[in-house]
Short mmCIF file of C-alpha atoms and ligand atoms in Angstrom, two decimals:
data_model
loop_
_atom_site.label_atom_id
_atom_site.label_comp_id
_atom_site.label_asym_id
_atom_site.label_seq_id
_atom_site.Cartn_x
_atom_site.Cartn_y
_atom_site.Cartn_z
CA MET A 16 -1.67 -25.94 8.02
CA LYS A 17 0.36 -22.89 9.15
CA GLU A 18 3.43 -24.34 7.48
CA ILE A 19 1.73 -24.82 4.08
CA ILE A 20 0.24 -21.36 4.22
CA HIS A 21 3.78 -19.99 4.71
CA LYS A 22 4.97 -22.17 1.83
CA ALA A 23 2.18 -20.84 -0.42
CA ALA A 24 3.04 -17.23 0.53
CA GLU A 25 6.69 -17.86 -0.36
CA ILE A 26 5.69 -19.29 -3.75
CA PHE A 27 3.65 -16.14 -4.51
CA HIS A 28 6.56 -14.02 -3.30
CA GLN A 29 8.91 -15.73 -5.77
CA ALA A 30 6.41 -15.86 -8.65
CA ASN A 31 7.07 -14.12 -11.95
CA TYR A 32 3.70 -14.69 -13.56
CA ALA A 33 0.96 -15.80 -11.18
CA ILE A 34 -2.63 -16.31 -12.31
CA ALA A 35 -5.80 -17.03 -10.32
CA PHE A 36 -8.53 -19.31 -11.60
CA THR A 37 -11.81 -19.12 -9.67
CA GLY A 38 -15.14 -20.94 -9.50
CA ALA A 39 -18.45 -20.72 -7.69
CA GLY A 40 -16.78 -21.53 -4.32
CA ILE A 41 -15.11 -18.11 -4.09
CA SER A 42 -18.55 -16.46 -4.01
CA VAL A 43 -20.13 -18.80 -1.44
CA GLU A 44 -19.05 -16.49 1.40
CA SER A 45 -20.81 -13.65 -0.46
CA GLY A 46 -24.02 -15.65 -0.07
CA ILE A 47 -24.19 -17.15 -3.58
CA PRO A 48 -24.52 -20.94 -3.44
CA PRO A 49 -22.67 -23.13 -5.98
CA PHE A 50 -24.71 -25.08 -8.53
CA ARG A 51 -23.95 -28.56 -7.26
CA GLY A 52 -23.76 -30.36 -3.91
CA GLU A 53 -25.63 -29.76 -0.70
CA GLY A 54 -27.46 -26.44 -0.76
CA GLY A 55 -26.48 -26.03 -4.43
CA LEU A 56 -28.75 -24.06 -6.73
CA TRP A 57 -29.68 -27.10 -8.79
CA SER A 58 -31.25 -28.79 -5.78
CA ASP A 59 -33.89 -26.02 -5.81
CA TYR A 60 -33.96 -25.02 -9.47
CA ASP A 61 -34.25 -26.94 -12.73
CA PRO A 62 -30.98 -26.68 -14.75
CA MET A 63 -33.17 -26.71 -17.89
CA ILE A 64 -33.76 -22.97 -17.33
CA LEU A 65 -30.31 -22.58 -18.89
CA ASP A 66 -31.05 -24.77 -21.90
CA LEU A 67 -30.60 -22.59 -24.96
CA SER A 68 -33.33 -24.04 -27.17
CA ARG A 69 -35.81 -24.05 -24.32
CA TYR A 70 -35.02 -20.38 -23.66
CA HIS A 71 -35.62 -19.70 -27.33
CA TYR A 72 -39.00 -21.43 -27.49
CA ALA A 73 -40.29 -21.11 -23.92
CA SER A 74 -38.57 -17.99 -22.58
CA HIS A 75 -41.79 -17.00 -20.77
CA GLU A 76 -41.21 -20.09 -18.56
CA SER A 77 -37.40 -19.89 -18.12
CA TRP A 78 -37.02 -16.12 -17.85
CA PRO A 79 -38.83 -15.42 -14.52
CA VAL A 80 -36.59 -18.01 -12.79
CA ILE A 81 -33.42 -16.71 -14.50
CA LYS A 82 -34.35 -13.19 -13.42
CA ARG A 83 -34.98 -14.18 -9.80
CA LEU A 84 -31.81 -16.22 -9.54
CA PHE A 85 -29.18 -14.40 -11.59
CA PHE A 86 -30.37 -10.81 -11.35
CA ASP A 87 -32.52 -10.24 -8.22
CA PHE A 88 -30.53 -12.64 -6.02
CA PHE A 89 -26.96 -12.54 -7.48
CA GLY A 90 -27.33 -8.80 -8.02
CA SER A 91 -27.55 -8.07 -4.30
CA ALA A 92 -24.34 -9.99 -3.40
CA LYS A 93 -21.16 -8.12 -2.40
CA PRO A 94 -17.51 -9.17 -2.82
CA ASN A 95 -15.94 -10.97 0.14
CA SER A 96 -12.39 -10.93 1.51
CA ALA A 97 -11.23 -13.54 -1.04
CA HIS A 98 -12.25 -11.30 -3.98
CA GLN A 99 -10.63 -8.35 -2.20
CA VAL A 100 -7.30 -10.12 -1.64
CA LEU A 101 -7.11 -11.06 -5.33
CA ALA A 102 -7.90 -7.47 -6.38
CA GLY A 103 -5.16 -6.19 -4.03
CA TRP A 104 -2.68 -8.73 -5.41
CA GLU A 105 -3.36 -7.56 -8.95
CA SER A 106 -2.71 -3.94 -8.01
CA LYS A 107 0.59 -4.96 -6.33
CA GLY A 108 1.59 -7.08 -9.35
CA ILE A 109 1.48 -10.35 -7.38
CA ILE A 110 -1.01 -11.84 -9.82
CA LYS A 111 -1.47 -10.77 -13.44
CA THR A 112 -4.98 -11.98 -14.24
CA VAL A 113 -8.06 -13.61 -12.76
CA ILE A 114 -9.68 -16.23 -14.96
CA THR A 115 -13.16 -16.79 -13.57
CA GLN A 116 -15.93 -19.23 -14.37
CA ASN A 117 -18.28 -16.99 -12.39
CA ILE A 118 -20.79 -14.63 -13.91
CA ASP A 119 -21.49 -12.61 -10.77
CA ASN A 120 -19.17 -9.62 -11.42
CA LEU A 121 -17.79 -9.78 -7.86
CA HIS A 122 -14.11 -9.77 -8.91
CA GLN A 123 -14.65 -6.50 -10.78
CA GLU A 124 -16.69 -5.05 -7.89
CA ALA A 125 -13.77 -5.84 -5.58
CA GLY A 126 -11.44 -3.91 -7.91
CA SER A 127 -9.88 -6.57 -10.17
CA LYS A 128 -9.29 -5.10 -13.63
CA ASN A 129 -7.77 -7.93 -15.60
CA VAL A 130 -10.59 -10.46 -15.44
CA LEU A 131 -11.24 -13.10 -18.08
CA GLU A 132 -14.87 -14.22 -17.82
CA TYR A 133 -14.70 -17.73 -19.22
CA HIS A 134 -18.46 -18.25 -19.10
CA GLY A 135 -19.52 -14.67 -19.90
CA ASN A 136 -21.22 -12.27 -17.50
CA SER A 137 -24.53 -11.03 -16.19
CA ARG A 138 -23.77 -7.31 -16.78
CA GLN A 139 -25.15 -7.33 -20.29
CA PHE A 140 -27.62 -8.98 -22.65
CA VAL A 141 -27.20 -10.10 -26.23
CA CYS A 142 -29.99 -10.06 -28.80
CA MET A 143 -30.76 -13.58 -30.10
CA SER A 144 -31.73 -12.05 -33.43
CA CYS A 145 -29.58 -9.00 -34.32
CA GLY A 146 -26.68 -9.82 -31.92
CA LYS A 147 -26.50 -6.29 -30.46
CA ILE A 148 -25.42 -5.89 -26.84
CA THR A 149 -27.51 -4.05 -24.22
CA PRO A 150 -26.16 -3.37 -20.69
CA VAL A 151 -28.39 -4.64 -17.91
CA ASN A 152 -28.71 -1.16 -16.39
CA ALA A 153 -30.28 0.11 -19.63
CA LEU A 154 -33.15 -2.35 -19.14
CA LYS A 155 -36.03 -2.51 -16.70
CA LEU A 156 -36.18 -6.21 -15.94
CA LYS A 157 -39.71 -7.53 -15.51
CA ASN A 158 -41.22 -11.00 -15.37
CA THR A 159 -41.83 -10.96 -19.11
CA PRO A 160 -38.72 -11.89 -21.19
CA PRO A 161 -36.55 -8.86 -22.04
CA THR A 162 -36.57 -7.61 -25.62
CA CYS A 163 -33.95 -5.87 -27.73
CA PRO A 164 -34.21 -2.04 -27.81
CA PHE A 165 -32.89 -2.15 -31.41
CA CYS A 166 -35.03 -4.84 -33.08
CA GLY A 167 -37.62 -5.88 -30.47
CA LYS A 168 -36.58 -9.58 -30.49
CA LEU A 169 -35.66 -11.77 -27.49
CA LEU A 170 -32.62 -10.84 -25.37
CA LYS A 171 -30.51 -13.45 -23.59
CA PRO A 172 -28.15 -12.80 -20.66
CA ASP A 173 -24.58 -12.70 -21.98
CA PHE A 174 -23.42 -15.75 -20.01
CA ILE A 175 -23.29 -19.14 -21.63
CA PHE A 176 -26.26 -21.48 -21.55
CA PHE A 177 -25.90 -25.26 -21.95
CA GLY A 178 -24.80 -26.03 -25.45
CA GLU A 179 -23.12 -22.68 -26.16
CA SER A 180 -19.44 -22.26 -26.92
CA ILE A 181 -16.93 -20.38 -24.74
CA PRO A 182 -16.92 -16.64 -25.54
CA GLU A 183 -13.92 -15.18 -27.33
CA PRO A 184 -11.42 -13.74 -26.70
CA ALA A 185 -11.81 -14.93 -23.06
CA GLY A 186 -11.50 -18.59 -24.10
CA SER A 187 -8.18 -18.35 -25.95
CA ARG A 188 -6.71 -15.70 -23.65
CA SER A 189 -7.35 -17.96 -20.64
CA ILE A 190 -5.29 -20.71 -22.26
CA GLU A 191 -2.51 -18.24 -23.16
CA GLU A 192 -2.38 -17.00 -19.57
CA ALA A 193 -2.32 -20.56 -18.20
CA ILE A 194 0.58 -21.47 -20.51
CA GLN A 195 2.56 -18.42 -19.40
CA ALA A 196 1.94 -18.88 -15.66
CA ASP A 197 4.66 -20.09 -13.32
CA VAL A 198 2.20 -20.11 -10.39
CA PHE A 199 -1.45 -21.02 -10.89
CA LEU A 200 -3.91 -20.53 -8.03
CA VAL A 201 -7.15 -22.54 -8.23
CA VAL A 202 -9.92 -21.33 -5.89
CA GLY A 203 -13.34 -22.84 -5.20
CA THR A 204 -13.92 -24.98 -8.26
CA SER A 205 -14.87 -28.65 -8.38
CA GLY A 206 -13.19 -29.12 -11.78
CA GLU A 207 -16.27 -30.86 -13.13
CA ILE A 208 -17.12 -28.36 -15.85
CA ILE A 209 -15.46 -28.97 -19.23
CA PRO A 210 -13.65 -27.25 -20.94
CA ALA A 211 -12.96 -24.85 -18.03
CA SER A 212 -11.41 -27.70 -16.04
CA TYR A 213 -8.71 -28.19 -18.73
CA ILE A 214 -7.19 -24.78 -17.95
CA PRO A 215 -5.29 -25.75 -14.74
CA TYR A 216 -3.98 -28.87 -16.52
CA GLU A 217 -2.65 -26.63 -19.29
CA ALA A 218 -0.82 -24.55 -16.66
CA LYS A 219 0.62 -27.66 -14.98
CA LYS A 220 1.76 -29.11 -18.32
CA ASN A 221 3.72 -25.92 -18.94
CA GLY A 222 5.50 -26.04 -15.62
CA ALA A 223 3.32 -23.95 -13.28
CA LYS A 224 3.09 -24.73 -9.58
CA ILE A 225 -0.56 -25.36 -8.72
CA ILE A 226 -1.86 -23.97 -5.43
CA GLU A 227 -5.43 -24.99 -4.65
CA ILE A 228 -7.89 -23.60 -2.10
CA ASN A 229 -11.14 -25.48 -1.58
CA THR A 230 -13.29 -26.60 1.34
CA GLU A 231 -13.38 -30.09 -0.26
CA GLU A 232 -11.08 -32.14 -2.43
CA SER A 233 -11.67 -31.55 -6.13
CA GLN A 234 -10.72 -33.17 -9.46
CA PHE A 235 -7.42 -31.25 -9.19
CA THR A 236 -6.42 -32.14 -5.61
CA HIS A 237 -4.80 -35.51 -6.24
CA SER A 238 -3.97 -35.01 -9.91
CA ILE A 239 -2.12 -31.71 -10.26
CA SER A 240 -2.22 -29.65 -7.05
CA ASP A 241 1.25 -29.09 -5.55
CA ILE A 242 -0.25 -27.43 -2.50
CA PHE A 243 -3.81 -28.08 -1.32
CA LEU A 244 -5.12 -25.63 1.26
CA GLN A 245 -8.35 -27.04 2.62
CA GLY A 246 -10.72 -24.39 3.94
CA LYS A 247 -12.72 -21.32 3.05
CA ALA A 248 -11.29 -18.98 0.43
CA GLY A 249 -12.39 -15.96 2.50
CA GLU A 250 -10.22 -17.15 5.40
CA ILE A 251 -7.21 -18.73 3.68
CA LEU A 252 -6.50 -15.95 1.16
CA PRO A 253 -6.33 -13.23 3.86
CA GLU A 254 -3.96 -15.49 5.85
CA ILE A 255 -1.62 -15.87 2.86
CA ASN A 256 -1.93 -12.14 2.23
CA HIS A 257 -0.94 -11.33 5.81
CA ILE A 258 2.27 -13.37 5.50
CA LEU A 259 2.99 -12.02 2.04
CA ASN A 260 2.66 -8.43 3.27
CA GLN A 261 5.46 -9.06 5.77
CA LYS A 262 7.72 -10.18 2.92
CA LEU A 263 7.07 -7.19 0.63
P1 LIG B 315 -19.02 -26.06 -8.48
O1 LIG B 315 -20.36 -25.72 -7.95
O2 LIG B 315 -18.90 -27.26 -9.34
O3 LIG B 315 -17.97 -26.23 -7.28
C1 LIG B 315 -17.82 -25.28 -6.26
C2 LIG B 315 -16.57 -25.64 -5.48
O4 LIG B 315 -16.36 -24.65 -4.48
C3 LIG B 315 -16.68 -27.01 -4.77
O5 LIG B 315 -15.51 -27.75 -5.07
C4 LIG B 315 -16.73 -26.62 -3.28
O6 LIG B 315 -16.09 -27.57 -2.46
C5 LIG B 315 -15.98 -25.29 -3.27
N1 LIG B 315 -16.31 -24.37 -2.17
C6 LIG B 315 -17.52 -24.17 -1.59
N2 LIG B 315 -17.43 -23.18 -0.67
C7 LIG B 315 -16.14 -22.75 -0.68
C8 LIG B 315 -15.42 -21.73 0.03
N3 LIG B 315 -16.02 -20.96 0.95
N4 LIG B 315 -14.10 -21.55 -0.26
C9 LIG B 315 -13.47 -22.33 -1.18
N5 LIG B 315 -14.11 -23.32 -1.88
C10 LIG B 315 -15.42 -23.50 -1.64
O7 LIG B 315 -18.49 -24.75 -9.16
P2 LIG B 315 -17.58 -24.55 -10.41
O8 LIG B 315 -16.48 -25.53 -10.41
O9 LIG B 315 -17.27 -23.11 -10.44
O10 LIG B 315 -18.56 -24.91 -11.65
C11 LIG B 315 -19.91 -24.52 -11.69
C12 LIG B 315 -20.30 -23.60 -12.84
O11 LIG B 315 -21.43 -22.80 -12.46
C13 LIG B 315 -19.25 -22.61 -13.16
O12 LIG B 315 -19.42 -22.17 -14.46
C14 LIG B 315 -19.61 -21.49 -12.21
O13 LIG B 315 -19.03 -20.29 -12.45
C15 LIG B 315 -21.12 -21.44 -12.35
N6 LIG B 315 -21.71 -20.81 -11.16
C16 LIG B 315 -21.38 -19.51 -10.94
C17 LIG B 315 -21.82 -18.87 -9.81
C18 LIG B 315 -21.39 -17.44 -9.61
O14 LIG B 315 -21.22 -16.71 -10.59
N7 LIG B 315 -21.17 -17.05 -8.36
C19 LIG B 315 -22.61 -19.55 -8.87
C20 LIG B 315 -22.94 -20.89 -9.13
C21 LIG B 315 -22.45 -21.51 -10.29
#
């Protein structure tokens, strides 16, 4: 393992345009479970809470669970050492951008500036009627569905529900970044969510070296990963960082 960590550090050291692509696994050490697998959120909660039409017609049922899960619970989580390493790498120019599937804002809280939120975010709400945006901190979230301060109609968190398309410009910019990358780091994602899972393949097709960190093998491990570092993101990233710091 030591040897591949050194190899990964050397690849980052040589990189011209490195990008990180993250999923729910990077936030597990911050106390946020992933959706799937053992202990995953969907073993305790019904995924239908994120069904768009159901939210539209039965928001009084979906909203209290969405609030508890994505605002009361996610809202209290803090960035971990994996988020912090990536933020530090951006400030040193080691990586250019973080493309994240997460909606928990932890990359930004750790200090990352160039973050593409492929599935949207939980910092703001969008009105399902007039389309205006309202930041979460301008609202007092209660157990009754939130309403738009401009038109009084139903607000929806600004992350994508099942059946919604990828927000722009994050969607196209993510592909552009993947195409430009010569090193593409994949952290804590199973690769089971389409179209997000196409992004690392796009990077590979355009010649990027794929470095993957995951506690388990993923869809990427045996298909495109050049280096697979098996373990926790919050342990492996600081180890790479330690070696990289000695090279800088
Ligand atoms: P996923 O749930 O499908 O997979 C999570 C992956 O993380 C798994 O492959 C698992 O082995 C790995 N993992 C678990 N702990 C890890 C650790 N400590 N270090 C490294 N890897 C670890 O997640 P996904 O691929 O991101 O897709 C699920 C979708 O749900 C995405 O859109 C995701 O962003 C969203 N989601 C977001 C959050 C969040 O914002 N924190 C939480 C749950 C789900």
